[in-house]
Short mmCIF file of C-alpha atoms in Angstrom, two decimals:
data_model
loop_
_atom_site.label_atom_id
_atom_site.label_comp_id
_atom_site.label_asym_id
_atom_site.label_seq_id
_atom_site.Cartn_x
_atom_site.Cartn_y
_atom_site.Cartn_z
CA MET A 1 0.00 0.00 0.00
CA THR A 2 1.36 3.45 -0.92
CA THR A 3 0.64 6.63 0.96
CA ASP A 4 0.63 10.15 -0.45
CA ASN A 5 2.49 12.45 1.92
CA SER A 6 1.83 15.61 -0.13
CA PRO A 7 0.44 18.42 2.02
CA THR A 8 -3.27 19.17 1.75
CA SER A 9 -5.01 22.54 1.89
CA GLY A 10 -8.24 23.14 3.83
CA VAL A 11 -11.49 24.52 2.37
CA GLN A 12 -10.88 27.97 0.88
CA LEU A 13 -13.42 30.76 0.38
CA LEU A 14 -12.21 33.31 -2.18
CA GLU A 15 -14.03 36.59 -2.78
CA VAL A 16 -13.86 37.93 -6.35
CA ALA A 17 -12.54 41.50 -6.51
CA PRO A 18 -13.96 43.92 -9.14
CA ASP A 19 -10.65 43.61 -11.04
CA HIS A 20 -11.41 39.95 -11.77
CA ALA A 21 -15.00 40.39 -12.98
CA GLY A 22 -15.39 38.70 -16.37
CA GLN A 23 -12.54 36.22 -15.80
CA ARG A 24 -13.27 32.53 -16.38
CA ILE A 25 -13.36 30.44 -13.19
CA ASP A 26 -10.66 28.03 -14.47
CA ASN A 27 -8.20 30.86 -15.19
CA PHE A 28 -9.02 32.48 -11.82
CA LEU A 29 -8.21 29.23 -9.97
CA LEU A 30 -5.06 28.50 -12.02
CA ALA A 31 -3.65 31.91 -11.04
CA ARG A 32 -4.59 31.58 -7.36
CA LEU A 33 -3.90 27.95 -6.48
CA LYS A 34 -0.12 27.91 -6.83
CA GLY A 35 1.37 24.46 -6.24
CA VAL A 36 -1.86 22.63 -7.16
CA PRO A 37 -1.50 20.45 -10.29
CA LYS A 38 -3.50 21.85 -13.25
CA THR A 39 -5.09 18.45 -13.87
CA LEU A 40 -6.51 18.50 -10.32
CA ILE A 41 -7.99 21.98 -10.78
CA TYR A 42 -9.79 20.90 -13.98
CA ARG A 43 -10.96 17.66 -12.30
CA ILE A 44 -12.62 19.45 -9.36
CA LEU A 45 -14.28 21.87 -11.82
CA ARG A 46 -15.59 19.01 -14.00
CA LYS A 47 -16.90 17.12 -10.96
CA GLY A 48 -18.70 20.22 -9.70
CA GLU A 49 -16.69 20.38 -6.43
CA VAL A 50 -16.03 24.12 -6.85
CA ARG A 51 -19.06 26.19 -5.82
CA VAL A 52 -19.80 29.85 -6.55
CA ASN A 53 -22.28 31.48 -4.18
CA LYS A 54 -23.06 27.93 -2.93
CA GLY A 55 -24.13 26.76 -6.42
CA ARG A 56 -22.50 24.51 -9.02
CA ILE A 57 -20.87 26.14 -12.04
CA LYS A 58 -19.27 25.05 -15.32
CA PRO A 59 -15.52 25.49 -16.06
CA GLU A 60 -16.35 28.31 -18.51
CA TYR A 61 -18.36 30.29 -15.92
CA LYS A 62 -17.37 33.96 -15.93
CA LEU A 63 -16.96 35.49 -12.48
CA GLN A 64 -18.73 38.58 -11.21
CA ALA A 65 -17.49 41.06 -8.61
CA GLY A 66 -18.45 39.89 -5.12
CA ASP A 67 -18.82 36.19 -6.04
CA ILE A 68 -17.73 33.83 -3.25
CA VAL A 69 -15.80 30.86 -4.65
CA ARG A 70 -15.63 27.75 -2.43
CA VAL A 71 -12.62 25.54 -3.16
CA PRO A 72 -12.56 22.04 -1.58
CA PRO A 73 -9.47 20.70 0.26
CA LEU A 74 -6.73 20.02 -2.31
CA ARG A 75 -3.53 18.00 -2.49
CA LEU A 76 -0.63 20.38 -3.04
CA ALA A 77 2.43 19.62 -5.10
CA GLU A 78 5.52 18.56 -3.09
CA ARG A 79 7.16 21.92 -3.69
CA ASP A 80 4.82 24.84 -3.47
CA GLU A 81 7.44 27.32 -4.65
CA PRO A 82 8.71 27.20 -8.25
CA ALA A 83 12.41 26.44 -8.55
CA PRO A 84 14.39 29.67 -8.70
CA LEU A 85 15.43 30.46 -12.24
CA ALA A 86 19.05 31.04 -13.24
CA GLN A 87 20.16 34.53 -12.27
CA SER A 88 21.71 35.00 -15.71
CA LEU A 89 18.33 34.43 -17.41
CA LEU A 90 16.55 36.82 -15.01
CA GLU A 91 19.18 39.50 -15.65
CA ARG A 92 18.92 38.99 -19.42
CA LEU A 93 15.14 39.45 -19.36
CA GLU A 94 15.32 42.43 -17.00
CA ALA A 95 17.78 44.05 -19.43
CA ALA A 96 15.41 43.31 -22.35
CA ILE A 97 12.60 45.55 -20.98
CA VAL A 98 11.91 48.45 -23.36
CA TYR A 99 8.89 49.92 -21.49
CA GLU A 100 7.38 49.56 -18.03
CA ASP A 101 4.70 51.36 -16.05
CA LYS A 102 2.54 50.28 -13.10
CA ALA A 103 0.31 48.06 -15.25
CA LEU A 104 2.38 46.99 -18.27
CA ILE A 105 5.79 45.59 -19.24
CA VAL A 106 6.98 45.38 -22.85
CA LEU A 107 10.21 43.55 -23.53
CA ASN A 108 12.35 42.75 -26.55
CA LYS A 109 12.21 38.96 -26.09
CA PRO A 110 15.39 37.20 -27.20
CA ALA A 111 15.07 34.38 -29.75
CA GLY A 112 15.15 30.90 -28.22
CA ILE A 113 13.28 31.69 -24.99
CA ALA A 114 9.72 30.34 -24.69
CA VAL A 115 7.03 32.71 -23.44
CA HIS A 116 5.81 30.12 -20.90
CA GLY A 117 6.79 26.72 -19.51
CA GLY A 118 5.37 23.47 -20.88
CA SER A 119 6.33 20.88 -23.51
CA GLY A 120 9.32 19.75 -21.44
CA LEU A 121 10.28 23.30 -20.35
CA ASN A 122 10.06 24.22 -16.67
CA TYR A 123 10.03 27.92 -17.30
CA GLY A 124 9.42 30.70 -19.79
CA VAL A 125 9.24 34.48 -19.85
CA ILE A 126 6.09 34.62 -17.70
CA GLU A 127 7.52 32.34 -14.98
CA ALA A 128 10.67 34.50 -14.95
CA PHE A 129 8.66 37.73 -14.53
CA ARG A 130 6.64 36.22 -11.69
CA GLN A 131 9.99 35.95 -9.89
CA LEU A 132 11.25 39.33 -11.08
CA ARG A 133 8.02 41.13 -10.04
CA PRO A 134 6.70 39.16 -7.03
CA ASP A 135 4.44 42.06 -5.98
CA ALA A 136 2.52 41.95 -9.28
CA LYS A 137 0.08 39.20 -8.29
CA ASP A 138 -1.93 39.33 -11.54
CA ILE A 139 0.97 39.26 -14.00
CA GLU A 140 -0.06 37.58 -17.30
CA LEU A 141 1.02 37.37 -20.94
CA VAL A 142 -1.10 39.63 -23.15
CA HIS A 143 -0.23 37.61 -26.29
CA ARG A 144 2.40 35.10 -27.41
CA LEU A 145 5.47 34.90 -29.59
CA ASP A 146 6.88 31.61 -30.85
CA ARG A 147 9.93 30.48 -28.89
CA ASP A 148 12.31 31.19 -31.79
CA THR A 149 10.74 34.54 -32.72
CA SER A 150 12.30 37.61 -31.09
CA GLY A 151 10.85 41.02 -30.43
CA LEU A 152 8.19 43.00 -28.63
CA LEU A 153 6.12 41.03 -26.12
CA MET A 154 3.50 42.58 -23.81
CA ILE A 155 3.00 41.43 -20.21
CA ALA A 156 0.15 42.90 -18.15
CA LYS A 157 0.73 43.50 -14.43
CA LYS A 158 -2.95 44.27 -13.77
CA ARG A 159 -6.20 42.61 -14.82
CA SER A 160 -7.58 45.93 -16.05
CA MET A 161 -4.64 46.31 -18.49
CA LEU A 162 -5.01 42.69 -19.65
CA ARG A 163 -8.71 43.27 -20.39
CA HIS A 164 -7.98 46.57 -22.16
CA LEU A 165 -5.33 45.03 -24.44
CA HIS A 166 -7.34 41.87 -25.17
CA GLU A 167 -10.20 44.09 -26.30
CA ALA A 168 -7.77 46.13 -28.45
CA LEU A 169 -6.35 42.92 -29.98
CA ARG A 170 -9.86 41.70 -30.86
CA GLY A 171 -10.51 44.96 -32.71
CA ASP A 172 -7.86 46.85 -34.62
CA GLY A 173 -6.41 48.73 -31.65
CA VAL A 174 -2.99 47.04 -31.76
CA ASP A 175 -0.59 47.54 -34.66
CA LYS A 176 2.11 44.82 -34.60
CA ARG A 177 4.80 44.72 -37.29
CA TYR A 178 7.43 42.09 -37.86
CA MET A 179 10.57 41.87 -39.96
CA ALA A 180 11.33 38.62 -41.77
CA LEU A 181 14.16 37.54 -44.03
CA VAL A 182 12.57 35.41 -46.75
CA ARG A 183 13.85 33.28 -49.62
CA GLY A 184 14.07 34.75 -53.11
CA SER A 185 12.84 38.03 -54.53
CA TRP A 186 9.48 39.01 -52.99
CA PRO A 187 7.43 40.86 -55.65
CA THR A 188 6.69 44.48 -54.72
CA SER A 189 3.13 43.95 -56.04
CA LYS A 190 2.44 41.17 -53.50
CA LYS A 191 1.07 43.25 -50.65
CA LYS A 192 -1.31 40.72 -49.04
CA VAL A 193 -1.59 37.00 -48.37
CA ALA A 194 -5.13 35.91 -47.51
CA ALA A 195 -5.28 32.17 -46.89
CA PRO A 196 -7.30 30.22 -44.27
CA LEU A 197 -5.20 28.38 -41.68
CA LEU A 198 -5.95 25.05 -40.00
CA LYS A 199 -4.14 23.78 -36.90
CA ASN A 200 -3.15 20.13 -36.64
CA ASN A 201 -1.69 18.46 -33.58
CA LEU A 202 0.71 15.68 -34.56
CA ARG A 203 1.04 12.48 -32.56
CA SER A 204 4.29 13.84 -31.10
CA GLY A 205 2.27 16.72 -29.61
CA GLU A 206 3.84 19.16 -32.07
CA ARG A 207 1.55 21.76 -33.65
CA MET A 208 1.59 22.19 -37.41
CA VAL A 209 -0.47 24.76 -39.29
CA GLU A 210 -1.44 24.48 -42.95
CA VAL A 211 -3.35 26.50 -45.52
CA ASN A 212 -6.69 24.72 -45.75
CA PRO A 213 -10.14 25.91 -46.94
CA GLU A 214 -11.63 24.44 -43.73
CA GLY A 215 -9.36 26.61 -41.55
CA LYS A 216 -9.96 30.03 -40.01
CA GLU A 217 -9.60 33.06 -42.25
CA ALA A 218 -6.21 34.73 -41.97
CA LEU A 219 -4.72 37.86 -43.54
CA THR A 220 -1.14 39.16 -43.48
CA GLU A 221 0.03 42.36 -45.19
CA PHE A 222 3.59 42.43 -46.56
CA ARG A 223 5.94 45.22 -47.64
CA VAL A 224 9.44 44.96 -49.10
CA LEU A 225 12.09 46.65 -46.91
CA ARG A 226 15.34 45.59 -48.58
CA ARG A 227 16.49 43.26 -51.34
CA PHE A 228 19.54 41.00 -51.45
CA GLY A 229 19.55 40.25 -55.19
CA GLU A 230 17.52 37.19 -56.13
CA PHE A 231 18.73 35.35 -53.03
CA ALA A 232 16.65 36.94 -50.25
CA THR A 233 14.32 39.80 -49.31
CA LEU A 234 13.80 41.57 -45.99
CA VAL A 235 10.04 42.13 -45.66
CA GLU A 236 7.74 43.77 -43.15
CA ALA A 237 4.81 41.55 -42.16
CA SER A 238 1.68 42.89 -40.45
CA PRO A 239 -0.66 40.14 -39.22
CA ILE A 240 -4.22 41.51 -39.49
CA THR A 241 -5.56 38.33 -37.87
CA GLY A 242 -3.70 36.56 -35.08
CA ARG A 243 -3.48 32.87 -35.99
CA THR A 244 -0.79 30.47 -34.75
CA HIS A 245 2.36 30.54 -36.95
CA GLN A 246 0.46 32.85 -39.33
CA ILE A 247 3.38 34.84 -40.80
CA ARG A 248 5.55 31.74 -41.18
CA VAL A 249 2.86 29.74 -43.01
CA HIS A 250 1.72 32.68 -45.17
CA ALA A 251 5.33 33.37 -46.24
CA LYS A 252 5.76 29.70 -47.19
CA HIS A 253 2.39 29.76 -49.03
CA ALA A 254 3.61 32.77 -51.05
CA GLY A 255 6.70 30.75 -52.06
CA HIS A 256 9.11 32.76 -49.88
CA SER A 257 9.73 30.82 -46.66
CA ILE A 258 11.52 32.45 -43.71
CA ALA A 259 15.23 31.79 -43.09
CA GLY A 260 15.88 29.48 -40.15
CA ASP A 261 12.31 28.13 -40.01
CA ALA A 262 12.80 24.45 -39.10
CA LYS A 263 9.07 23.75 -39.37
CA TYR A 264 7.95 25.54 -42.54
CA GLY A 265 11.21 26.67 -44.11
CA ASP A 266 13.44 25.70 -47.01
CA GLU A 267 16.43 23.62 -45.82
CA GLU A 268 18.85 24.78 -48.52
CA PHE A 269 18.06 28.49 -48.01
CA THR A 270 18.35 28.09 -44.23
CA ARG A 271 21.71 26.31 -44.59
CA GLU A 272 23.10 29.11 -46.79
CA VAL A 273 21.98 31.77 -44.28
CA ARG A 274 23.48 29.74 -41.41
CA GLU A 275 26.82 29.69 -43.25
CA LEU A 276 26.76 33.50 -43.00
CA GLY A 277 26.38 33.16 -39.21
CA GLY A 278 22.58 33.39 -39.10
CA LYS A 279 21.76 30.50 -36.76
CA ARG A 280 18.25 31.58 -35.78
CA LEU A 281 14.71 32.06 -37.09
CA PHE A 282 14.67 35.37 -38.99
CA LEU A 283 11.36 36.65 -37.64
CA HIS A 284 11.37 39.65 -35.29
CA ALA A 285 8.46 41.66 -33.84
CA TYR A 286 10.07 45.07 -34.29
CA GLN A 287 7.27 47.61 -33.95
CA LEU A 288 4.22 47.99 -31.72
CA LYS A 289 1.60 50.73 -31.54
CA ILE A 290 -1.15 50.66 -28.91
CA GLU A 291 -3.37 53.08 -27.06
CA LEU A 292 -3.08 52.97 -23.27
CA PRO A 293 -6.27 52.96 -21.14
CA ASP A 294 -5.90 56.73 -20.52
CA GLY A 295 -5.98 57.35 -24.30
CA GLN A 296 -2.23 58.03 -24.61
CA PRO A 297 -0.59 56.42 -27.66
CA LEU A 298 2.41 54.15 -27.04
CA GLU A 299 4.76 53.42 -29.94
CA LEU A 300 7.77 51.14 -29.45
CA GLN A 301 10.52 49.69 -31.62
CA ALA A 302 12.88 46.83 -30.78
CA GLU A 303 16.39 46.43 -32.15
CA VAL A 304 17.43 43.15 -33.78
CA ASP A 305 20.17 41.10 -32.09
CA ASP A 306 23.83 41.12 -33.20
CA MET A 307 23.50 37.82 -35.06
CA TRP A 308 20.66 39.21 -37.20
CA ALA A 309 22.45 42.51 -37.87
CA GLN A 310 25.75 40.82 -38.81
CA THR A 311 24.05 38.31 -41.12
CA LEU A 312 22.33 41.09 -43.05
CA GLU A 313 25.61 43.01 -43.22
CA ARG A 314 27.31 39.97 -44.78
CA LEU A 315 24.37 39.46 -47.16
CA GLY A 316 24.62 43.09 -48.26
CA ALA A 317 28.34 42.71 -48.88
#
């Protein structure tokens, strides 16, 4: 017979503050019940063991200010505190901040760092910032960037900012522009790629996206920034919709895949760019324009890293 010596919490009654009105119950619990396995949180929701105002609710229930959430006793993970992250990583991310106020952080995320833990990773940008800003209890990613994509990433420190920016993202209140180095000579006349995208999860758990009429509509606007003969073109890409891997798949669909793209790229083109020192995905979120809740415009630009800059210098030569 085995015994589980993990510590157990007692019954908890959590009152919903006005800041959390409109948040789904599952997200509310995931943020509050640190050290409780995610699978357990979803299980108690499915089984109806979480009560709101003494009544049963569904996992998609949206909270209202003043709601009283009753959480049953739970088994906690062995280690309630996340393992401290390497000081060098924390310092690198702190140095990457390009804007911060009391409700928002924007950083120039380096290529190769995931935005959150999972898929075999214990940590990502958001876990790092929870350690860097322990007083910001509601810190959350506003949106995502692929692990190998660099550039401007928004992190909300307050629920009100998260709500404001999610609303802006759903409309056209956020202008995000990327730079990409693509194969071949991109025609100046090709200003848009409109192609529906469908997500597939492979058996390995990897996500692949393809152009498919059954997918969700997707639109990316492109503009030529600089040409490197017939070999490559530096383009600006503005995703009008926000689908997974959208720019990468649309570039491939247009016949001009992005350098360093192991998933959707052209191996020969990537190898030739690597030989110039470009050992990364050449996709960078370089410009961001938003309106802050007080109506003030915020416009930011993020520099490319040395590897990117040197590769383009060698290409130009």
